[in-house]
Amino acid sequence: MDEPPDRDAAKAVLRRAVALGVNFIDTADSYGPHVSETLIAEALYPYPDDLVIASKGGLEHTRPGPWPENGRPDHLKEACEGSLRRLKLEQIPLYQFHRPDPKVPLEESVGALVELREQGKIRPAPAPLRTWRRT
């Protein structure tokens, strides 16, 4: 994913989706990278009260090839901070961890998310996500 060929058209699609009743938008810092979050803010900020924006961290957008996991606590915190800035939010309603990084203990990655929640930067996870475990 890169820049869309027509940014204005992309923003128009976002506005139209919300006008038609879409109230949940899922994005990630790695999409673009950073392009989708920036477009969402440019098109929709200030956001409607009923719009939920979800974002994710834990992958690195590298080219070419698959995007590697990065569950290091410092990376997750930086990814969240960047998402907050690009989306123009004080708190992300739903922040998701893409997937565990086999090189980082899951407890360390989740610990970074707990810190972000305690700082008020992300909302608490819904109950099913709180019980998620590596298998």
PDB file of N, CA and C in Angstrom, residues 71-74 76-77 97 101 103-115 134:
ATOM      1  N   GLY A  71       7.429  -6.633  17.926  1.00  0.00           N
ATOM      2  CA  GLY A  71       6.701  -6.515  19.180  1.00  0.00           C
ATOM      3  C   GLY A  71       7.519  -5.922  20.302  1.00  0.00           C
ATOM      4  N   ARG A  72       8.659  -5.281  19.952  1.00  0.00           N
ATOM      5  CA  ARG A  72       9.454  -4.631  20.993  1.00  0.00           C
ATOM      6  C   ARG A  72       8.621  -3.528  21.646  1.00  0.00           C
ATOM      7  N   PRO A  73       8.650  -3.441  22.961  1.00  0.00           N
ATOM      8  CA  PRO A  73       7.858  -2.414  23.638  1.00  0.00           C
ATOM      9  C   PRO A  73       8.096  -1.005  23.109  1.00  0.00           C
ATOM     10  N   ASP A  74       9.363  -0.644  22.849  1.00  0.00           N
ATOM     11  CA  ASP A  74       9.624   0.708  22.357  1.00  0.00           C
ATOM     12  C   ASP A  74       8.986   0.930  20.984  1.00  0.00           C
ATOM     13  N   LEU A  76       6.215  -0.591  19.810  1.00  0.00           N
ATOM     14  CA  LEU A  76       4.767  -0.494  19.986  1.00  0.00           C
ATOM     15  C   LEU A  76       4.368   0.877  20.523  1.00  0.00           C
ATOM     16  N   LYS A  77       5.147   1.393  21.453  1.00  0.00           N
ATOM     17  CA  LYS A  77       4.842   2.726  22.009  1.00  0.00           C
ATOM     18  C   LYS A  77       5.027   3.809  20.951  1.00  0.00           C
ATOM     19  N   PHE A  97      -2.748  -5.255  18.603  1.00  0.00           N
ATOM     20  CA  PHE A  97      -1.406  -5.777  18.370  1.00  0.00           C
ATOM     21  C   PHE A  97      -1.535  -6.716  17.180  1.00  0.00           C
ATOM     22  N   ASP A 101       5.384 -11.287  18.198  1.00  0.00           N
ATOM     23  CA  ASP A 101       6.705 -11.325  17.582  1.00  0.00           C
ATOM     24  C   ASP A 101       7.463 -12.472  18.244  1.00  0.00           C
ATOM     25  N   LYS A 103      10.404 -13.113  18.429  1.00  0.00           N
ATOM     26  CA  LYS A 103      11.695 -12.708  19.017  1.00  0.00           C
ATOM     27  C   LYS A 103      11.526 -11.935  20.327  1.00  0.00           C
ATOM     28  N   VAL A 104      10.273 -11.631  20.699  1.00  0.00           N
ATOM     29  CA  VAL A 104      10.022 -10.821  21.896  1.00  0.00           C
ATOM     30  C   VAL A 104       9.036 -11.568  22.792  1.00  0.00           C
ATOM     31  N   PRO A 105       9.348 -11.709  24.080  1.00  0.00           N
ATOM     32  CA  PRO A 105       8.381 -12.352  24.971  1.00  0.00           C
ATOM     33  C   PRO A 105       7.027 -11.619  24.915  1.00  0.00           C
ATOM     34  N   LEU A 106       5.960 -12.394  24.780  1.00  0.00           N
ATOM     35  CA  LEU A 106       4.625 -11.805  24.672  1.00  0.00           C
ATOM     36  C   LEU A 106       4.327 -10.874  25.849  1.00  0.00           C
ATOM     37  N   GLU A 107       4.803 -11.244  27.026  1.00  0.00           N
ATOM     38  CA  GLU A 107       4.547 -10.431  28.217  1.00  0.00           C
ATOM     39  C   GLU A 107       5.121  -9.017  28.065  1.00  0.00           C
ATOM     40  N   GLU A 108       6.261  -8.900  27.382  1.00  0.00           N
ATOM     41  CA  GLU A 108       6.863  -7.577  27.180  1.00  0.00           C
ATOM     42  C   GLU A 108       6.016  -6.742  26.218  1.00  0.00           C
ATOM     43  N   SER A 109       5.553  -7.358  25.141  1.00  0.00           N
ATOM     44  CA  SER A 109       4.722  -6.634  24.180  1.00  0.00           C
ATOM     45  C   SER A 109       3.417  -6.195  24.835  1.00  0.00           C
ATOM     46  N   VAL A 110       2.771  -7.113  25.511  1.00  0.00           N
ATOM     47  CA  VAL A 110       1.503  -6.794  26.162  1.00  0.00           C
ATOM     48  C   VAL A 110       1.729  -5.764  27.269  1.00  0.00           C
ATOM     49  N   GLY A 111       2.864  -5.843  27.938  1.00  0.00           N
ATOM     50  CA  GLY A 111       3.184  -4.854  28.974  1.00  0.00           C
ATOM     51  C   GLY A 111       3.221  -3.442  28.408  1.00  0.00           C
ATOM     52  N   ALA A 112       3.724  -3.283  27.185  1.00  0.00           N
ATOM     53  CA  ALA A 112       3.737  -1.955  26.551  1.00  0.00           C
ATOM     54  C   ALA A 112       2.313  -1.478  26.300  1.00  0.00           C
ATOM     55  N   LEU A 113       1.442  -2.390  25.888  1.00  0.00           N
ATOM     56  CA  LEU A 113       0.040  -2.017  25.657  1.00  0.00           C
ATOM     57  C   LEU A 113      -0.645  -1.635  26.966  1.00  0.00           C
ATOM     58  N   VAL A 114      -0.315  -2.335  28.031  1.00  0.00           N
ATOM     59  CA  VAL A 114      -0.874  -1.995  29.346  1.00  0.00           C
ATOM     60  C   VAL A 114      -0.420  -0.587  29.748  1.00  0.00           C
ATOM     61  N   GLU A 115       0.853  -0.273  29.525  1.00  0.00           N
ATOM     62  CA  GLU A 115       1.350   1.074  29.839  1.00  0.00           C
ATOM     63  C   GLU A 115       0.601   2.136  29.030  1.00  0.00           C
ATOM     64  N   ARG A 134      -0.988 -16.544  23.555  1.00  0.00           N
ATOM     65  CA  ARG A 134      -0.224 -17.226  22.502  1.00  0.00           C
ATOM     66  C   ARG A 134      -0.424 -18.723  22.678  1.00  0.00           C
TER      67      ARG A 134
END
